[in-house]
Amino acid sequence: MLEAIGARTMEDLIGRTVPAGIRLGHPLDLPDPVGEAEALAELAELAARNRVIRSHLGMGYQACLTPGVIQRNILENPGWYTQYTPYQAEIAQGRLEALLNFQTLVADLTGLDVANASLLDEPTAAAEAMSMAQRLRDEPGRDRMFVAQTCHPQTVAVVAARAEPLGITLLIGDPATVSPDATWIGALVQYPDTLGAVADPTPFFDAVRAAGALAICATDLLALTLLRSPGECGADIAVGSAQRFGVPMGFGGPHAAFMAVRDAHKRQMPGRLVGLSRDAAGNPALRLALQTREQHIRRDKATSNICTAQVLLAVMASMYAVYHGPDGLRAIARRVRSGALDLADRLRAAGIRVASPPWFDTLCVEGVDAGAVIAAGVGQGINLRRIDSARVGIALDETTSDLGPILRAFGLEGEDARVRTRDDAEFAPPLARTSPYLTHPVFHAHRTETELLRYIRKLESRDLSLTTSMIPLGSCTMKLNATAEMLPVSWPAFAQMHPFAPADQTAGYRALFDQLERWLAEITGFAATSLQPNAGSQGEYAGLLVIRAWHRSRGDNGRDVCLIPVSAHGTNPASATMCGFRVVAIACDASGNVDLADLRAKAAAHASKLAALMVTYPSTHGVFEESIREICEIVHGQGGQVYMDGANLNAQVGLCRPGDIGADVCHLNLHKTFCIPHGGGGPGMGPICVAAHLAPFLPTHPVVATGGPHAIGAVSGAPWGSASILVIPWMYIRMMGAEGLRRATEHAILNANYIAARLAHHYPVLYRGTGGFVAHECILDLRPLKTGSGIEVEDVAKRLMDYGFHAPTMSWPVAGTLMVEPTESESKEELDRFCDALIGIKGEIDAVASGALDARDNPLKQAPHTARAVTADHWPHGYPRELAAYPSPWTREHKFWPHVARVDNVYGDRNLFCSCPPVVPF
């Protein structure tokens, strides 16, 4: 491979690729690497330091039962967790169907028209709803948001943190004592509330809407099987978490949040939306709809900065609903509420005061010594919630079968305390649910494990994942998710922990966090780390808020300009806008680098207002810019801070460090460089590492103290984000050590340069560094092909499916190009197979250009080809079926068939349909 690219040794390649001035002069200070068995044994020792007891803490997190068929065949199955975001719809029909089921589940239970395909967590979903209300009610004088004081505390905190930089004044109070007026943009209530009370929100929502504001309801999907839906109560937006639908608590995540809205608001809804369209043959086909709302198109005008969602967990929740169906879900809800009713009766019979009914699953016990009751509960093997010194909260869930331990915590006898479904488990009007839900056949057809298993496997077979072939997506780092890294995610000591469990029960998790924070700080060259951001977009947001807080601590309240190169990820300008910054674009030169003259001019022009520069390194164009130190010095010279986007850290680890280069803060995509799998578009984790002067501002949390003495507010619902998947980067770093991490980076650079060398004679490589090499990814320029053949980049992307590959990143950051990132995980054999596919496609393009293949009726314009099409009695094309279906030797040995032909995107947006289609042909 070195010979093919013209380098003598690996040291020669790295020396000619990574600028000498930023090279790390010493090995990373990390523990020596250990093997898989040793690392697992060491992690098991940490896990043993956690004490998992039954938690009745509630606050949006409940224990649940994950059906084994879902755990084994989705959560623990690389055919599901190594899929990429479904941007290439033809090879993502399986998870798109599962997500459509999720949208239908949410829309049905909330009683609203359109639901998205999951968000990050409940509190950030509530914050997104507030931002949505601000956009929809962008009128003079409207700048106040009401939040009920009985929302979950982490929701209030996250919404408050989001409101301040957006110029929104938060009103926290009791819905019964306020009068909505023309200054409100919206109002958020919890239904049922955090203390368990269920009050009919209809009168309040009527008043909110009469005042011209939006009514927002944070709710519980399981409760809604028994309760009147938010839509029927007058809500415009409903948000919440689907965690209790079969997804482990995992000390806070990952979990799929949701949002549902009225039809009129769907184009302002954040996140992804799965819609039904049709393919080239006229058959139904699913796709991501209304993508014009998203970051890479609208940038700072996008509806949100969300890029990763929680797809894998939304798939699990949807399958939980498919398995149980409406009757099963209602039976679970009735049993949970029966337990709460029984418990209330027993406590009251003993003279213990319980807050007034009705409740769903949570009781608030009043007039007790909370400390003594909670201590007694721990002695009984349960955690109860301390509300204040005289009140205790008790949340029941699907796993609660015996009330005895709770009763004994209050000094009562617990005999014959098994939970049984009661006849009075239904709610009385007007709270009672009377409208139907989950009527689509998919929620009735898979009652047995055998049927659900076959359904899961059928959908899996429609999706291309890393189990099939490499996924060479530039800037997305689709690398190996080693089995040894994944195993601990399901260990009960990590999976079954409530995020607000007492500190003395979570010592193992705390030790893991301390180690991982130190390792990540060392890898990046910074002083401190926050693990709270639960997505890369949240890391960007948190890092910029930290910079903003630092400026304000120095009296620089007017610094509100954020410089962003035009090549930056779309999430960058969207995140900057969320933080209250004004985005000023910086040009790139002909080589794809930041234009230093433009940077100097704009940094000087905005010197008194300059807050930050957001820069990706290596650049988004796939090269190590020689001037990166100078870029940082220019910004620092004008009083700004440098935020480095960690999307391309896979080219830095062990070779150079953002902190040494001159950055002040960097977010890390743990789902890229550090092996957390992409899960079909999520979960992700986006912790930030910061220089010493920014460490005091790292985010805090309202329930479990985190962050520094001058901490910004919470940026996600759980103190350490999606904690359960942090075992994956811990395992990766522990097994690799300093030398292994450096070698991985070197091989990522080698693989990218090998692909560039093999393909350069067929597709021009758009950008190279001064040494003639690319970093860990390269951009192939397909634009010249269109002139002679009419073939466009999308045609090549779809034709790659026939060869068994997912397309590289298409038309970004440069339209008409493919950005290829092979990662270090792929063998030379796989790299050659991919290169041979693109070379074969170039031959087909040449045949079109020469007239040997028809300009319209050719295998590129007609790609991808389905099994249905090539086996049909009628073959209408002028090229052979064999060329369509088996264009390469390996496709004859193992063929991945796209489930649908090319999807009609325009039709899907013009005829938006975002829930399970009717059984009759659509």
CSV table of C-alpha atoms in Angstrom, one decimal, residues 407-621:
chain,number,residue,atom,x,y,z
A,407,LEU,CA,-44.5,-1.0,52.8
A,408,ARG,CA,-41.7,-2.1,55.1
A,409,ALA,CA,-39.8,1.1,54.4
A,410,PHE,CA,-42.8,2.9,56.0
A,411,GLY,CA,-42.8,0.4,59.0
A,412,LEU,CA,-45.8,-1.5,57.7
A,413,GLU,CA,-46.3,-5.2,57.2
A,414,GLY,CA,-45.7,-6.3,53.6
A,415,GLU,CA,-47.4,-9.7,53.6
A,416,ASP,CA,-49.7,-10.6,50.7
A,417,ALA,CA,-48.5,-7.5,48.8
A,418,ARG,CA,-48.3,-8.9,45.3
A,419,VAL,CA,-49.5,-6.5,42.6
A,420,ARG,CA,-52.7,-7.6,40.9
A,421,THR,CA,-54.7,-5.8,38.3
A,422,ARG,CA,-57.7,-4.1,39.8
A,423,ASP,CA,-61.1,-3.6,38.2
A,424,ASP,CA,-60.8,0.2,39.0
A,425,ALA,CA,-57.5,0.7,37.2
A,426,GLU,CA,-59.1,2.8,34.5
A,427,PHE,CA,-59.4,6.6,34.9
A,428,ALA,CA,-62.7,8.3,35.2
A,429,PRO,CA,-64.0,10.9,32.8
A,430,PRO,CA,-62.8,13.4,31.6
A,431,LEU,CA,-59.3,11.8,32.0
A,432,ALA,CA,-60.3,8.4,30.7
A,433,ARG,CA,-58.9,7.4,27.3
A,434,THR,CA,-61.7,6.6,24.9
A,435,SER,CA,-60.0,7.1,21.5
A,436,PRO,CA,-58.5,4.1,19.7
A,437,TYR,CA,-54.7,3.7,19.2
A,438,LEU,CA,-52.4,1.3,17.4
A,439,THR,CA,-55.1,0.1,15.1
A,440,HIS,CA,-52.7,-0.6,12.2
A,441,PRO,CA,-52.2,-4.4,11.6
A,442,VAL,CA,-48.5,-4.2,12.3
A,443,PHE,CA,-49.4,-3.8,16.0
A,444,HIS,CA,-51.6,-6.9,15.9
A,445,ALA,CA,-49.7,-9.4,13.7
A,446,HIS,CA,-46.6,-10.3,15.9
A,447,ARG,CA,-48.0,-11.7,19.1
A,448,THR,CA,-45.5,-14.6,19.4
A,449,GLU,CA,-41.8,-14.5,19.7
A,450,THR,CA,-41.4,-16.5,16.5
A,451,GLU,CA,-43.5,-14.0,14.5
A,452,LEU,CA,-41.6,-11.0,16.0
A,453,LEU,CA,-38.2,-12.6,15.4
A,454,ARG,CA,-39.1,-13.1,11.7
A,455,TYR,CA,-40.4,-9.6,11.4
A,456,ILE,CA,-37.1,-8.2,12.9
A,457,ARG,CA,-35.0,-10.4,10.7
A,458,LYS,CA,-37.1,-9.4,7.6
A,459,LEU,CA,-36.5,-5.7,8.3
A,460,GLU,CA,-32.8,-6.3,9.0
A,461,SER,CA,-32.4,-8.0,5.6
A,462,ARG,CA,-33.5,-4.8,3.9
A,463,ASP,CA,-30.7,-2.7,5.4
A,464,LEU,CA,-27.0,-2.6,4.5
A,465,SER,CA,-24.8,-2.5,7.6
A,466,LEU,CA,-21.1,-3.1,8.4
A,467,THR,CA,-22.0,-6.8,8.5
A,468,THR,CA,-22.2,-6.6,4.7
A,469,SER,CA,-19.4,-4.3,3.6
A,470,MET,CA,-17.5,-1.2,4.4
A,471,ILE,CA,-19.5,2.0,4.7
A,472,PRO,CA,-17.0,4.6,3.4
A,473,LEU,CA,-18.7,7.8,4.6
A,474,GLY,CA,-16.5,10.8,4.8
A,475,SER,CA,-16.6,12.7,8.1
A,476,CYS,CA,-18.7,9.9,9.7
A,477,THR,CA,-16.0,7.3,10.6
A,478,MET,CA,-17.9,4.0,10.2
A,479,LYS,CA,-15.3,1.9,11.9
A,480,LEU,CA,-15.3,-1.5,13.7
A,481,ASN,CA,-17.5,-1.7,16.8
A,482,ALA,CA,-15.7,-4.6,18.4
A,483,THR,CA,-17.8,-7.2,20.1
A,484,ALA,CA,-15.7,-7.0,23.3
A,485,GLU,CA,-16.6,-3.3,23.5
A,486,MET,CA,-20.3,-3.9,23.0
A,487,LEU,CA,-20.8,-6.8,25.5
A,488,PRO,CA,-20.8,-4.7,28.7
A,489,VAL,CA,-23.6,-2.5,27.5
A,490,SER,CA,-26.1,-5.2,28.4
A,491,TRP,CA,-24.5,-6.1,31.8
A,492,PRO,CA,-27.1,-5.4,34.5
A,493,ALA,CA,-24.7,-3.4,36.6
A,494,PHE,CA,-24.5,-0.8,33.9
A,495,ALA,CA,-27.9,-1.3,32.1
A,496,GLN,CA,-30.3,-1.4,35.1
A,497,MET,CA,-29.0,1.7,37.0
A,498,HIS,CA,-31.3,4.7,37.6
A,499,PRO,CA,-29.4,8.0,36.7
A,500,PHE,CA,-30.4,9.5,40.1
A,501,ALA,CA,-29.4,6.5,42.2
A,502,PRO,CA,-27.5,7.5,45.3
A,503,ALA,CA,-23.7,8.1,44.9
A,504,ASP,CA,-22.7,5.2,47.2
A,505,GLN,CA,-24.5,2.8,44.8
A,506,THR,CA,-22.8,4.1,41.7
A,507,ALA,CA,-19.1,3.9,42.6
A,508,GLY,CA,-18.2,1.8,39.6
A,509,TYR,CA,-19.8,4.2,37.2
A,510,ARG,CA,-18.1,7.1,38.9
A,511,ALA,CA,-14.7,5.4,38.6
A,512,LEU,CA,-15.3,4.7,34.9
A,513,PHE,CA,-16.2,8.3,34.3
A,514,ASP,CA,-13.1,9.6,36.1
A,515,GLN,CA,-10.9,7.3,34.1
A,516,LEU,CA,-12.5,8.1,30.8
A,517,GLU,CA,-12.5,11.8,31.4
A,518,ARG,CA,-8.7,11.7,32.2
A,519,TRP,CA,-8.0,9.6,29.1
A,520,LEU,CA,-10.0,11.9,26.8
A,521,ALA,CA,-8.3,15.0,28.2
A,522,GLU,CA,-4.9,13.4,27.6
A,523,ILE,CA,-5.8,12.4,24.1
A,524,THR,CA,-7.0,15.9,23.2
A,525,GLY,CA,-4.4,17.8,25.2
A,526,PHE,CA,-6.9,19.6,27.5
A,527,ALA,CA,-7.4,20.0,31.2
A,528,ALA,CA,-10.9,18.8,31.8
A,529,THR,CA,-13.8,16.8,30.3
A,530,SER,CA,-17.6,16.9,30.5
A,531,LEU,CA,-19.4,13.7,29.5
A,532,GLN,CA,-22.8,15.2,29.7
A,533,PRO,CA,-23.5,16.1,26.0
A,534,ASN,CA,-25.4,13.1,24.6
A,535,ALA,CA,-24.7,13.9,20.9
A,536,GLY,CA,-22.1,15.6,18.8
A,537,SER,CA,-24.6,18.5,18.2
A,538,GLN,CA,-25.0,18.8,22.0
A,539,GLY,CA,-21.2,18.9,22.4
A,540,GLU,CA,-21.1,21.8,20.0
A,541,TYR,CA,-23.8,23.6,21.9
A,542,ALA,CA,-22.2,22.9,25.3
A,543,GLY,CA,-18.7,24.0,24.1
A,544,LEU,CA,-20.0,27.2,22.7
A,545,LEU,CA,-22.1,27.9,25.8
A,546,VAL,CA,-18.9,27.4,27.9
A,547,ILE,CA,-17.1,29.9,25.7
A,548,ARG,CA,-20.0,32.3,26.1
A,549,ALA,CA,-20.0,32.0,29.9
A,550,TRP,CA,-16.2,32.6,30.0
A,551,HIS,CA,-16.5,35.8,28.1
A,552,ARG,CA,-19.4,37.0,30.3
A,553,SER,CA,-17.4,36.2,33.4
A,554,ARG,CA,-14.8,38.7,32.2
A,555,GLY,CA,-17.4,41.3,31.5
A,556,ASP,CA,-17.4,40.7,27.7
A,557,ASN,CA,-21.1,40.4,27.4
A,558,GLY,CA,-21.1,41.9,23.9
A,559,ARG,CA,-19.0,39.2,22.3
A,560,ASP,CA,-21.6,37.5,20.1
A,561,VAL,CA,-19.9,36.8,16.7
A,562,CYS,CA,-19.0,33.3,15.7
A,563,LEU,CA,-16.7,32.9,12.7
A,564,ILE,CA,-17.4,29.7,10.7
A,565,PRO,CA,-15.8,28.5,7.5
A,566,VAL,CA,-18.2,27.9,4.6
A,567,SER,CA,-17.0,24.3,4.5
A,568,ALA,CA,-18.1,23.6,8.1
A,569,HIS,CA,-20.6,21.0,9.1
A,570,GLY,CA,-24.1,22.4,9.0
A,571,THR,CA,-24.5,21.6,12.7
A,572,ASN,CA,-21.8,24.3,13.4
A,573,PRO,CA,-23.9,27.4,12.4
A,574,ALA,CA,-27.0,25.8,13.8
A,575,SER,CA,-25.4,25.3,17.2
A,576,ALA,CA,-23.9,28.8,17.2
A,577,THR,CA,-27.4,30.3,16.6
A,578,MET,CA,-28.8,28.3,19.5
A,579,CYS,CA,-26.2,29.9,21.7
A,580,GLY,CA,-27.2,33.4,20.7
A,581,PHE,CA,-24.3,34.0,18.4
A,582,ARG,CA,-24.3,35.8,15.1
A,583,VAL,CA,-22.7,33.6,12.4
A,584,VAL,CA,-20.1,35.2,10.1
A,585,ALA,CA,-18.9,33.0,7.3
A,586,ILE,CA,-15.2,32.7,6.4
A,587,ALA,CA,-14.2,31.8,2.9
A,588,CYS,CA,-12.1,28.9,1.8
A,589,ASP,CA,-9.3,29.2,-0.8
A,590,ALA,CA,-8.9,27.1,-4.0
A,591,SER,CA,-7.2,24.3,-2.0
A,592,GLY,CA,-10.1,24.0,0.4
A,593,ASN,CA,-8.3,25.7,3.3
A,594,VAL,CA,-9.5,28.5,5.5
A,595,ASP,CA,-8.8,31.8,3.6
A,596,LEU,CA,-6.4,33.5,6.0
A,597,ALA,CA,-6.9,36.9,4.5
A,598,ASP,CA,-10.6,36.7,4.9
A,599,LEU,CA,-10.2,35.4,8.4
A,600,ARG,CA,-7.9,38.2,9.4
A,601,ALA,CA,-10.2,40.8,7.9
A,602,LYS,CA,-13.3,39.5,9.5
A,603,ALA,CA,-11.6,38.9,12.9
A,604,ALA,CA,-10.4,42.4,12.9
A,605,ALA,CA,-13.7,43.9,11.7
A,606,HIS,CA,-15.5,42.1,14.6
A,607,ALA,CA,-12.7,42.4,17.1
A,608,SER,CA,-14.8,43.8,19.9
A,609,LYS,CA,-17.6,41.4,19.2
A,610,LEU,CA,-15.6,38.2,18.4
A,611,ALA,CA,-16.6,35.3,20.6
A,612,ALA,CA,-15.3,32.2,18.8
A,613,LEU,CA,-14.1,30.5,15.6
A,614,MET,CA,-15.5,27.1,14.9
A,615,VAL,CA,-13.0,25.0,12.9
A,616,THR,CA,-12.8,21.4,11.9
A,617,TYR,CA,-9.3,19.7,11.8
A,618,PRO,CA,-8.2,18.1,9.6
A,619,SER,CA,-10.3,20.3,7.4
A,620,THR,CA,-13.7,19.3,6.1
A,621,HIS,CA,-11.9,19.0,2.7
